[in-house]
Amino acid sequence: MSALANHAFAKMNGIGNEIVVVDLRDSSASVSSQEARAVASPAGVPFDQLMVLQPPRIKGTEAFIRIYNNDGSEVAACGNGMRCVARRLFEATGQTAATFETKAGLLNCWEGADGLYTVDMGPPKFGWKDIPLAEEFRDTRSIELQIGPIDAPVLHTPSVVSMGNPHAIFWVDDVDAYDLGRFGPLLENHPIFPERANITLARIVDRDHITIRTWERGAGLTKACGSAACATAVAAARLKRANRIVQIALPGGELTIEWREGDDHVLMTGTAVFEYEGRFDPALFASVA
């Protein structure tokens, strides 16, 4: 019997990024890729990311967070999901700040007086091996990659960066002018990205505002991707096309991203919306080994 059968969950969203939060801190059980896919099925609780709280492994942290995409793949980072986890914990305990461990490292989260939630996503990584890329590029502010005819590429020369997960940002004049549902899977699985990549179309509105759309690795088209917003803000600042504090507009809403100069950390601030609570139907996991 799956540990998730009859287990409580919270359905939430971070500016439209569909999140399911499950607290397994009182259990030694873990969640398999099969179980994550079962939860994401139409008969379950469809999500972009599943955030699973497990017992803390490091003193001073609230939990070790495992993060699953709806295809069952496990990822190291999800900023929108972390804001939802923080809200859930803060409402239960009265805390306004906490530290969590993820596969991307330790993340500090806090609630502001404005009711918004901030996640310190840590420093970005720019080395080609760190992103990672399949071959060396000394300058990852723009790499040689295009889709479409050689003499008239549809998309080309993305910036690449890791925010605990790999991102490629293509700079365009209109983020809605491209069939991202068609190009996204091709670029996500391009051989240059050995661990696949999140694919973002970004338009610089001015030095303080950027508009993006993202094809998320393992999740597809989503209304929002927090780590993509962070990656885009950092990439734009590296190209000196935007300031280090910017508003990122996504289909689901807006995030404020600050790339701090002092410690190089990226702070992401936005909403975390609670939708409903429930319990998983045991029948969802009947075919899970």
PDB file of C-alpha atoms in Angstrom:
ATOM      1  CA  MET A   1       0.000   0.000   0.000  1.00  0.00           C
ATOM      2  CA  SER A   2       1.348   3.408  -0.943  1.00  0.00           C
ATOM      3  CA  ALA A   3       2.241   5.747   1.923  1.00  0.00           C
ATOM      4  CA  LEU A   4       0.187   8.368   0.085  1.00  0.00           C
ATOM      5  CA  ALA A   5      -3.057   6.358   0.195  1.00  0.00           C
ATOM      6  CA  ASN A   6      -5.547   8.309   2.317  1.00  0.00           C
ATOM      7  CA  HIS A   7      -2.776  10.797   3.150  1.00  0.00           C
ATOM      8  CA  ALA A   8      -3.627  14.482   3.481  1.00  0.00           C
ATOM      9  CA  PHE A   9      -2.454  16.997   0.887  1.00  0.00           C
ATOM     10  CA  ALA A  10      -2.852  20.704   0.210  1.00  0.00           C
ATOM     11  CA  LYS A  11      -3.567  21.995  -3.297  1.00  0.00           C
ATOM     12  CA  MET A  12      -1.962  25.403  -3.761  1.00  0.00           C
ATOM     13  CA  ASN A  13      -0.562  27.631  -6.475  1.00  0.00           C
ATOM     14  CA  GLY A  14       2.234  30.128  -6.861  1.00  0.00           C
ATOM     15  CA  ILE A  15       1.056  32.709  -9.429  1.00  0.00           C
ATOM     16  CA  GLY A  16      -0.641  29.931 -11.348  1.00  0.00           C
ATOM     17  CA  ASN A  17       2.065  27.295 -10.932  1.00  0.00           C
ATOM     18  CA  GLU A  18      -0.056  24.323  -9.753  1.00  0.00           C
ATOM     19  CA  ILE A  19       1.451  22.899  -6.570  1.00  0.00           C
ATOM     20  CA  VAL A  20       0.543  19.940  -4.338  1.00  0.00           C
ATOM     21  CA  VAL A  21       2.124  19.873  -0.864  1.00  0.00           C
ATOM     22  CA  VAL A  22       2.399  16.633   1.123  1.00  0.00           C
ATOM     23  CA  ASP A  23       3.864  16.469   4.626  1.00  0.00           C
ATOM     24  CA  LEU A  24       5.610  13.147   5.314  1.00  0.00           C
ATOM     25  CA  ARG A  25       7.808  14.419   8.140  1.00  0.00           C
ATOM     26  CA  ASP A  26       6.229  11.929  10.556  1.00  0.00           C
ATOM     27  CA  SER A  27       7.045   9.012   8.258  1.00  0.00           C
ATOM     28  CA  SER A  28      10.102   7.217   6.934  1.00  0.00           C
ATOM     29  CA  ALA A  29       8.301   6.639   3.641  1.00  0.00           C
ATOM     30  CA  SER A  30       9.373   8.268   0.395  1.00  0.00           C
ATOM     31  CA  VAL A  31       7.498   8.947  -2.826  1.00  0.00           C
ATOM     32  CA  SER A  32       8.334   7.097  -6.031  1.00  0.00           C
ATOM     33  CA  SER A  33       8.138   8.440  -9.564  1.00  0.00           C
ATOM     34  CA  GLN A  34       5.199   6.083 -10.176  1.00  0.00           C
ATOM     35  CA  GLU A  35       3.324   7.517  -7.205  1.00  0.00           C
ATOM     36  CA  ALA A  36       4.002  11.081  -8.359  1.00  0.00           C
ATOM     37  CA  ARG A  37       2.641  10.273 -11.833  1.00  0.00           C
ATOM     38  CA  ALA A  38      -0.425   8.655 -10.240  1.00  0.00           C
ATOM     39  CA  VAL A  39      -1.133  11.802  -8.229  1.00  0.00           C
ATOM     40  CA  ALA A  40      -0.764  13.927 -11.382  1.00  0.00           C
ATOM     41  CA  SER A  41      -3.224  11.789 -13.353  1.00  0.00           C
ATOM     42  CA  PRO A  42      -6.646  13.206 -14.295  1.00  0.00           C
ATOM     43  CA  ALA A  43      -8.240  11.063 -11.574  1.00  0.00           C
ATOM     44  CA  GLY A  44      -5.837  12.458  -8.973  1.00  0.00           C
ATOM     45  CA  VAL A  45      -4.774  16.009  -8.196  1.00  0.00           C
ATOM     46  CA  PRO A  46      -3.091  17.304 -11.380  1.00  0.00           C
ATOM     47  CA  PHE A  47      -0.060  19.457 -10.618  1.00  0.00           C
ATOM     48  CA  ASP A  48       2.985  21.073 -12.129  1.00  0.00           C
ATOM     49  CA  GLN A  49       5.116  20.230  -9.071  1.00  0.00           C
ATOM     50  CA  LEU A  50       4.616  17.944  -6.080  1.00  0.00           C
ATOM     51  CA  MET A  51       6.418  19.171  -2.947  1.00  0.00           C
ATOM     52  CA  VAL A  52       7.057  16.391  -0.418  1.00  0.00           C
ATOM     53  CA  LEU A  53       8.249  17.323   3.073  1.00  0.00           C
ATOM     54  CA  GLN A  54      10.426  14.603   4.607  1.00  0.00           C
ATOM     55  CA  PRO A  55      12.117  14.501   8.038  1.00  0.00           C
ATOM     56  CA  PRO A  56      14.926  17.078   8.335  1.00  0.00           C
ATOM     57  CA  ARG A  57      18.433  15.781   7.766  1.00  0.00           C
ATOM     58  CA  ILE A  58      20.263  18.890   8.970  1.00  0.00           C
ATOM     59  CA  LYS A  59      19.873  20.552  12.363  1.00  0.00           C
ATOM     60  CA  GLY A  60      18.107  23.895  12.119  1.00  0.00           C
ATOM     61  CA  THR A  61      16.074  22.994   9.030  1.00  0.00           C
ATOM     62  CA  GLU A  62      12.333  22.309   9.037  1.00  0.00           C
ATOM     63  CA  ALA A  63      12.319  19.535   6.440  1.00  0.00           C
ATOM     64  CA  PHE A  64      14.098  17.953   3.517  1.00  0.00           C
ATOM     65  CA  ILE A  65      12.010  18.770   0.440  1.00  0.00           C
ATOM     66  CA  ARG A  66      11.778  16.392  -2.501  1.00  0.00           C
ATOM     67  CA  ILE A  67      10.290  17.906  -5.647  1.00  0.00           C
ATOM     68  CA  TYR A  68       8.605  16.004  -8.482  1.00  0.00           C
ATOM     69  CA  ASN A  69       7.398  17.152 -11.892  1.00  0.00           C
ATOM     70  CA  ASN A  70       4.133  15.765 -13.211  1.00  0.00           C
ATOM     71  CA  ASP A  71       6.018  13.271 -15.406  1.00  0.00           C
ATOM     72  CA  GLY A  72       7.465  11.722 -12.234  1.00  0.00           C
ATOM     73  CA  SER A  73      10.960  13.138 -12.684  1.00  0.00           C
ATOM     74  CA  GLU A  74      12.622  14.565  -9.587  1.00  0.00           C
ATOM     75  CA  VAL A  75      14.147  18.045  -9.631  1.00  0.00           C
ATOM     76  CA  ALA A  76      16.259  20.065  -7.233  1.00  0.00           C
ATOM     77  CA  ALA A  77      14.517  23.431  -7.293  1.00  0.00           C
ATOM     78  CA  CYS A  78      11.045  24.982  -7.525  1.00  0.00           C
ATOM     79  CA  GLY A  79      10.735  28.523  -6.236  1.00  0.00           C
ATOM     80  CA  ASN A  80       6.958  28.798  -6.599  1.00  0.00           C
ATOM     81  CA  GLY A  81       6.544  25.508  -4.770  1.00  0.00           C
ATOM     82  CA  MET A  82       8.831  26.619  -1.948  1.00  0.00           C
ATOM     83  CA  ARG A  83       6.671  29.687  -1.321  1.00  0.00           C
ATOM     84  CA  CYS A  84       3.665  27.374  -0.996  1.00  0.00           C
ATOM     85  CA  VAL A  85       5.540  25.107   1.429  1.00  0.00           C
ATOM     86  CA  ALA A  86       6.558  28.149   3.478  1.00  0.00           C
ATOM     87  CA  ARG A  87       2.991  29.446   3.705  1.00  0.00           C
ATOM     88  CA  ARG A  88       1.716  26.029   4.748  1.00  0.00           C
ATOM     89  CA  LEU A  89       4.304  25.767   7.523  1.00  0.00           C
ATOM     90  CA  PHE A  90       3.936  29.354   8.725  1.00  0.00           C
ATOM     91  CA  GLU A  91       0.162  29.069   9.025  1.00  0.00           C
ATOM     92  CA  ALA A  92       0.531  25.878  11.069  1.00  0.00           C
ATOM     93  CA  THR A  93       3.262  27.139  13.410  1.00  0.00           C
ATOM     94  CA  GLY A  94       3.033  30.930  13.507  1.00  0.00           C
ATOM     95  CA  GLN A  95       6.596  31.223  12.220  1.00  0.00           C
ATOM     96  CA  THR A  96       7.513  33.915   9.706  1.00  0.00           C
ATOM     97  CA  ALA A  97      10.886  32.493   8.643  1.00  0.00           C
ATOM     98  CA  ALA A  98      12.337  29.025   8.126  1.00  0.00           C
ATOM     99  CA  THR A  99      15.157  27.122   6.460  1.00  0.00           C
ATOM    100  CA  PHE A 100      14.559  24.073   4.287  1.00  0.00           C
ATOM    101  CA  GLU A 101      16.928  21.616   2.628  1.00  0.00           C
ATOM    102  CA  THR A 102      16.498  20.664  -1.032  1.00  0.00           C
ATOM    103  CA  LYS A 103      18.737  18.852  -3.482  1.00  0.00           C
ATOM    104  CA  ALA A 104      19.822  22.329  -4.604  1.00  0.00           C
ATOM    105  CA  GLY A 105      21.006  23.151  -1.069  1.00  0.00           C
ATOM    106  CA  LEU A 106      19.612  25.108   1.872  1.00  0.00           C
ATOM    107  CA  LEU A 107      16.845  27.619   1.134  1.00  0.00           C
ATOM    108  CA  ASN A 108      15.727  30.365   3.501  1.00  0.00           C
ATOM    109  CA  CYS A 109      12.093  31.484   3.238  1.00  0.00           C
ATOM    110  CA  TRP A 110      10.249  34.278   4.998  1.00  0.00           C
ATOM    111  CA  GLU A 111       6.943  36.113   5.021  1.00  0.00           C
ATOM    112  CA  GLY A 112       6.920  39.865   4.592  1.00  0.00           C
ATOM    113  CA  ALA A 113       4.654  42.393   6.259  1.00  0.00           C
ATOM    114  CA  ASP A 114       2.889  42.709   2.888  1.00  0.00           C
ATOM    115  CA  GLY A 115       1.775  39.075   3.052  1.00  0.00           C
ATOM    116  CA  LEU A 116       4.119  38.038   0.245  1.00  0.00           C
ATOM    117  CA  TYR A 117       6.625  35.205   0.556  1.00  0.00           C
ATOM    118  CA  THR A 118      10.315  35.384  -0.305  1.00  0.00           C
ATOM    119  CA  VAL A 119      12.622  32.489  -1.120  1.00  0.00           C
ATOM    120  CA  ASP A 120      16.396  32.896  -1.148  1.00  0.00           C
ATOM    121  CA  MET A 121      17.225  30.739  -4.154  1.00  0.00           C
ATOM    122  CA  GLY A 122      20.978  30.980  -3.524  1.00  0.00           C
ATOM    123  CA  PRO A 123      23.616  32.018  -6.057  1.00  0.00           C
ATOM    124  CA  PRO A 124      23.257  31.240  -9.777  1.00  0.00           C
ATOM    125  CA  LYS A 125      25.841  29.144 -11.584  1.00  0.00           C
ATOM    126  CA  PHE A 126      27.244  30.020 -14.990  1.00  0.00           C
ATOM    127  CA  GLY A 127      29.934  27.411 -15.688  1.00  0.00           C
ATOM    128  CA  TRP A 128      29.081  25.099 -18.573  1.00  0.00           C
ATOM    129  CA  LYS A 129      29.742  22.027 -16.425  1.00  0.00           C
ATOM    130  CA  ASP A 130      27.549  23.397 -13.621  1.00  0.00           C
ATOM    131  CA  ILE A 131      24.477  24.107 -15.775  1.00  0.00           C
ATOM    132  CA  PRO A 132      25.269  21.472 -17.228  1.00  0.00           C
ATOM    133  CA  LEU A 133      25.994  21.624 -20.961  1.00  0.00           C
ATOM    134  CA  ALA A 134      27.286  18.770 -23.090  1.00  0.00           C
ATOM    135  CA  GLU A 135      30.166  20.828 -24.463  1.00  0.00           C
ATOM    136  CA  GLU A 136      32.292  23.747 -23.379  1.00  0.00           C
ATOM    137  CA  PHE A 137      31.097  27.327 -23.775  1.00  0.00           C
ATOM    138  CA  ARG A 138      33.361  29.866 -22.103  1.00  0.00           C
ATOM    139  CA  ASP A 139      30.711  32.588 -22.169  1.00  0.00           C
ATOM    140  CA  THR A 140      27.267  31.337 -21.174  1.00  0.00           C
ATOM    141  CA  ARG A 141      25.685  34.765 -21.539  1.00  0.00           C
ATOM    142  CA  SER A 142      24.908  33.493 -25.037  1.00  0.00           C
ATOM    143  CA  ILE A 143      25.624  30.134 -26.632  1.00  0.00           C
ATOM    144  CA  GLU A 144      25.421  28.778 -30.157  1.00  0.00           C
ATOM    145  CA  LEU A 145      22.040  27.082 -30.331  1.00  0.00           C
ATOM    146  CA  GLN A 146      19.221  27.679 -32.766  1.00  0.00           C
ATOM    147  CA  ILE A 147      16.043  26.120 -34.032  1.00  0.00           C
ATOM    148  CA  GLY A 148      14.827  26.560 -37.596  1.00  0.00           C
ATOM    149  CA  PRO A 149      16.694  27.291 -40.858  1.00  0.00           C
ATOM    150  CA  ILE A 150      20.371  28.198 -40.482  1.00  0.00           C
ATOM    151  CA  ASP A 151      19.975  31.452 -42.416  1.00  0.00           C
ATOM    152  CA  ALA A 152      16.708  32.425 -40.689  1.00  0.00           C
ATOM    153  CA  PRO A 153      16.460  30.706 -37.283  1.00  0.00           C
ATOM    154  CA  VAL A 154      13.183  30.896 -35.398  1.00  0.00           C
ATOM    155  CA  LEU A 155      14.970  31.048 -32.039  1.00  0.00           C
ATOM    156  CA  HIS A 156      18.687  31.432 -31.444  1.00  0.00           C
ATOM    157  CA  THR A 157      21.566  32.370 -29.120  1.00  0.00           C
ATOM    158  CA  PRO A 158      20.069  31.741 -25.674  1.00  0.00           C
ATOM    159  CA  SER A 159      21.593  32.688 -22.355  1.00  0.00           C
ATOM    160  CA  VAL A 160      22.077  29.680 -20.080  1.00  0.00           C
ATOM    161  CA  VAL A 161      22.252  29.545 -16.296  1.00  0.00           C
ATOM    162  CA  SER A 162      21.604  27.143 -13.433  1.00  0.00           C
ATOM    163  CA  MET A 163      19.321  28.058 -10.536  1.00  0.00           C
ATOM    164  CA  GLY A 164      19.704  24.560  -9.102  1.00  0.00           C
ATOM    165  CA  ASN A 165      18.203  23.402 -12.398  1.00  0.00           C
ATOM    166  CA  PRO A 166      19.229  24.174 -15.999  1.00  0.00           C
ATOM    167  CA  HIS A 167      17.676  27.107 -17.884  1.00  0.00           C
ATOM    168  CA  ALA A 168      17.947  28.446 -21.417  1.00  0.00           C
ATOM    169  CA  ILE A 169      16.537  31.927 -22.076  1.00  0.00           C
ATOM    170  CA  PHE A 170      15.788  33.068 -25.626  1.00  0.00           C
ATOM    171  CA  TRP A 171      15.441  36.845 -26.057  1.00  0.00           C
ATOM    172  CA  VAL A 172      12.486  37.776 -28.270  1.00  0.00           C
ATOM    173  CA  ASP A 173      10.331  40.796 -29.147  1.00  0.00           C
ATOM    174  CA  ASP A 174       7.046  39.016 -28.408  1.00  0.00           C
ATOM    175  CA  VAL A 175       6.805  35.992 -26.103  1.00  0.00           C
ATOM    176  CA  ASP A 176       3.405  35.050 -27.562  1.00  0.00           C
ATOM    177  CA  ALA A 177       4.587  35.011 -31.175  1.00  0.00           C
ATOM    178  CA  TYR A 178       6.118  31.528 -30.921  1.00  0.00           C
ATOM    179  CA  ASP A 179       4.572  28.079 -30.595  1.00  0.00           C
ATOM    180  CA  LEU A 180       6.335  27.198 -27.354  1.00  0.00           C
ATOM    181  CA  GLY A 181       4.228  24.058 -27.030  1.00  0.00           C
ATOM    182  CA  ARG A 182       5.888  22.845 -30.221  1.00  0.00           C
ATOM    183  CA  PHE A 183       9.431  24.151 -29.766  1.00  0.00           C
ATOM    184  CA  GLY A 184       9.613  23.539 -26.010  1.00  0.00           C
ATOM    185  CA  PRO A 185       9.958  19.741 -26.099  1.00  0.00           C
ATOM    186  CA  LEU A 186      12.565  19.906 -28.885  1.00  0.00           C
ATOM    187  CA  LEU A 187      14.710  22.377 -26.989  1.00  0.00           C
ATOM    188  CA  GLU A 188      14.176  20.766 -23.564  1.00  0.00           C
ATOM    189  CA  ASN A 189      15.584  17.518 -24.946  1.00  0.00           C
ATOM    190  CA  HIS A 190      18.300  19.027 -27.165  1.00  0.00           C
ATOM    191  CA  PRO A 191      21.592  17.082 -26.912  1.00  0.00           C
ATOM    192  CA  ILE A 192      23.364  20.184 -25.593  1.00  0.00           C
ATOM    193  CA  PHE A 193      21.405  19.711 -22.337  1.00  0.00           C
ATOM    194  CA  PRO A 194      22.379  16.316 -20.838  1.00  0.00           C
ATOM    195  CA  GLU A 195      19.900  16.791 -17.971  1.00  0.00           C
ATOM    196  CA  ARG A 196      17.305  18.491 -20.179  1.00  0.00           C
ATOM    197  CA  ALA A 197      16.483  22.166 -19.603  1.00  0.00           C
ATOM    198  CA  ASN A 198      13.742  24.658 -18.835  1.00  0.00           C
ATOM    199  CA  ILE A 199      13.103  26.763 -21.937  1.00  0.00           C
ATOM    200  CA  THR A 200      12.081  30.410 -21.558  1.00  0.00           C
ATOM    201  CA  LEU A 201      11.082  33.106 -24.024  1.00  0.00           C
ATOM    202  CA  ALA A 202      11.857  36.539 -22.573  1.00  0.00           C
ATOM    203  CA  ARG A 203      11.111  40.089 -23.659  1.00  0.00           C
ATOM    204  CA  ILE A 204      12.900  43.035 -22.062  1.00  0.00           C
ATOM    205  CA  VAL A 205      10.192  45.668 -21.535  1.00  0.00           C
ATOM    206  CA  ASP A 206      12.561  48.115 -19.817  1.00  0.00           C
ATOM    207  CA  ARG A 207      15.367  47.902 -17.266  1.00  0.00           C
ATOM    208  CA  ASP A 208      12.887  47.133 -14.482  1.00  0.00           C
ATOM    209  CA  HIS A 209      10.381  44.866 -16.259  1.00  0.00           C
ATOM    210  CA  ILE A 210      10.652  41.598 -18.202  1.00  0.00           C
ATOM    211  CA  THR A 211       7.904  39.384 -19.628  1.00  0.00           C
ATOM    212  CA  ILE A 212       8.429  35.622 -19.954  1.00  0.00           C
ATOM    213  CA  ARG A 213       6.808  32.338 -20.935  1.00  0.00           C
ATOM    214  CA  THR A 214       8.352  29.021 -19.966  1.00  0.00           C
ATOM    215  CA  TRP A 215       8.285  25.416 -21.073  1.00  0.00           C
ATOM    216  CA  GLU A 216       9.193  23.582 -17.855  1.00  0.00           C
ATOM    217  CA  ARG A 217      11.414  20.535 -17.981  1.00  0.00           C
ATOM    218  CA  GLY A 218       9.236  17.559 -17.066  1.00  0.00           C
ATOM    219  CA  ALA A 219       6.057  19.625 -16.687  1.00  0.00           C
ATOM    220  CA  GLY A 220       5.435  21.329 -20.037  1.00  0.00           C
ATOM    221  CA  LEU A 221       3.743  24.693 -20.506  1.00  0.00           C
ATOM    222  CA  THR A 222       2.945  26.237 -17.143  1.00  0.00           C
ATOM    223  CA  LYS A 223       1.501  29.560 -16.034  1.00  0.00           C
ATOM    224  CA  ALA A 224       4.605  30.294 -14.015  1.00  0.00           C
ATOM    225  CA  CYS A 225       8.088  29.034 -13.224  1.00  0.00           C
ATOM    226  CA  GLY A 226       9.864  30.712 -10.335  1.00  0.00           C
ATOM    227  CA  SER A 227      13.349  29.439 -11.088  1.00  0.00           C
ATOM    228  CA  ALA A 228      12.923  30.531 -14.727  1.00  0.00           C
ATOM    229  CA  ALA A 229      12.044  34.034 -13.529  1.00  0.00           C
ATOM    230  CA  CYS A 230      15.209  34.030 -11.415  1.00  0.00           C
ATOM    231  CA  ALA A 231      17.340  32.715 -14.270  1.00  0.00           C
ATOM    232  CA  THR A 232      15.921  35.318 -16.657  1.00  0.00           C
ATOM    233  CA  ALA A 233      16.555  38.199 -14.248  1.00  0.00           C
ATOM    234  CA  VAL A 234      20.139  37.092 -13.704  1.00  0.00           C
ATOM    235  CA  ALA A 235      20.788  36.536 -17.410  1.00  0.00           C
ATOM    236  CA  ALA A 236      19.371  39.972 -18.302  1.00  0.00           C
ATOM    237  CA  ALA A 237      21.554  41.643 -15.663  1.00  0.00           C
ATOM    238  CA  ARG A 238      24.641  39.786 -16.952  1.00  0.00           C
ATOM    239  CA  LEU A 239      23.903  41.175 -20.412  1.00  0.00           C
ATOM    240  CA  LYS A 240      23.456  44.633 -18.837  1.00  0.00           C
ATOM    241  CA  ARG A 241      19.954  44.786 -20.286  1.00  0.00           C
ATOM    242  CA  ALA A 242      18.166  45.053 -16.926  1.00  0.00           C
ATOM    243  CA  ASN A 243      18.747  46.124 -13.341  1.00  0.00           C
ATOM    244  CA  ARG A 244      19.437  43.681 -10.517  1.00  0.00           C
ATOM    245  CA  ILE A 245      15.926  44.172  -9.097  1.00  0.00           C
ATOM    246  CA  VAL A 246      13.203  43.514 -11.687  1.00  0.00           C
ATOM    247  CA  GLN A 247       9.535  42.677 -12.009  1.00  0.00           C
ATOM    248  CA  ILE A 248       8.991  39.502 -14.026  1.00  0.00           C
ATOM    249  CA  ALA A 249       5.561  39.137 -15.635  1.00  0.00           C
ATOM    250  CA  LEU A 250       4.460  35.545 -16.263  1.00  0.00           C
ATOM    251  CA  PRO A 251       1.120  34.278 -17.606  1.00  0.00           C
ATOM    252  CA  GLY A 252      -0.021  33.598 -14.021  1.00  0.00           C
ATOM    253  CA  GLY A 253       1.128  36.831 -12.389  1.00  0.00           C
ATOM    254  CA  GLU A 254       4.212  38.776 -11.314  1.00  0.00           C
ATOM    255  CA  LEU A 255       7.318  38.037  -9.279  1.00  0.00           C
ATOM    256  CA  THR A 256       9.902  40.430  -7.903  1.00  0.00           C
ATOM    257  CA  ILE A 257      13.438  39.130  -8.420  1.00  0.00           C
ATOM    258  CA  GLU A 258      16.495  40.630  -6.753  1.00  0.00           C
ATOM    259  CA  TRP A 259      20.018  39.488  -7.577  1.00  0.00           C
ATOM    260  CA  ARG A 260      21.895  40.765  -4.544  1.00  0.00           C
ATOM    261  CA  GLU A 261      25.326  42.217  -5.113  1.00  0.00           C
ATOM    262  CA  GLY A 262      26.714  41.454  -1.673  1.00  0.00           C
ATOM    263  CA  ASP A 263      26.430  37.669  -1.654  1.00  0.00           C
ATOM    264  CA  ASP A 264      25.255  36.932  -5.232  1.00  0.00           C
ATOM    265  CA  HIS A 265      22.049  35.334  -3.924  1.00  0.00           C
ATOM    266  CA  VAL A 266      18.801  35.549  -5.892  1.00  0.00           C
ATOM    267  CA  LEU A 267      15.660  36.484  -3.928  1.00  0.00           C
ATOM    268  CA  MET A 268      12.237  35.692  -5.353  1.00  0.00           C
ATOM    269  CA  THR A 269       9.128  37.320  -3.866  1.00  0.00           C
ATOM    270  CA  GLY A 270       5.501  36.591  -4.710  1.00  0.00           C
ATOM    271  CA  THR A 271       2.206  35.123  -3.601  1.00  0.00           C
ATOM    272  CA  ALA A 272       1.337  31.632  -2.380  1.00  0.00           C
ATOM    273  CA  VAL A 273      -2.346  30.786  -2.746  1.00  0.00           C
ATOM    274  CA  PHE A 274      -4.120  28.032  -0.794  1.00  0.00           C
ATOM    275  CA  GLU A 275      -6.912  26.333  -2.774  1.00  0.00           C
ATOM    276  CA  TYR A 276      -8.125  23.311  -0.803  1.00  0.00           C
ATOM    277  CA  GLU A 277      -7.188  20.329   1.333  1.00  0.00           C
ATOM    278  CA  GLY A 278      -7.996  16.694   0.715  1.00  0.00           C
ATOM    279  CA  ARG A 279      -6.894  13.085   1.007  1.00  0.00           C
ATOM    280  CA  PHE A 280      -5.567  10.906  -1.766  1.00  0.00           C
ATOM    281  CA  ASP A 281      -7.889   8.176  -3.008  1.00  0.00           C
ATOM    282  CA  PRO A 282      -6.167   4.810  -2.378  1.00  0.00           C
ATOM    283  CA  ALA A 283      -7.450   3.636  -5.774  1.00  0.00           C
ATOM    284  CA  LEU A 284      -4.965   6.022  -7.414  1.00  0.00           C
ATOM    285  CA  PHE A 285      -2.099   3.801  -6.277  1.00  0.00           C
ATOM    286  CA  ALA A 286      -3.644   0.396  -7.005  1.00  0.00           C
ATOM    287  CA  SER A 287      -1.290  -0.243  -9.922  1.00  0.00           C
ATOM    288  CA  VAL A 288       1.816   1.180  -8.227  1.00  0.00           C
ATOM    289  CA  ALA A 289       4.286  -1.536  -7.376  1.00  0.00           C
TER     290      ALA A 289
END
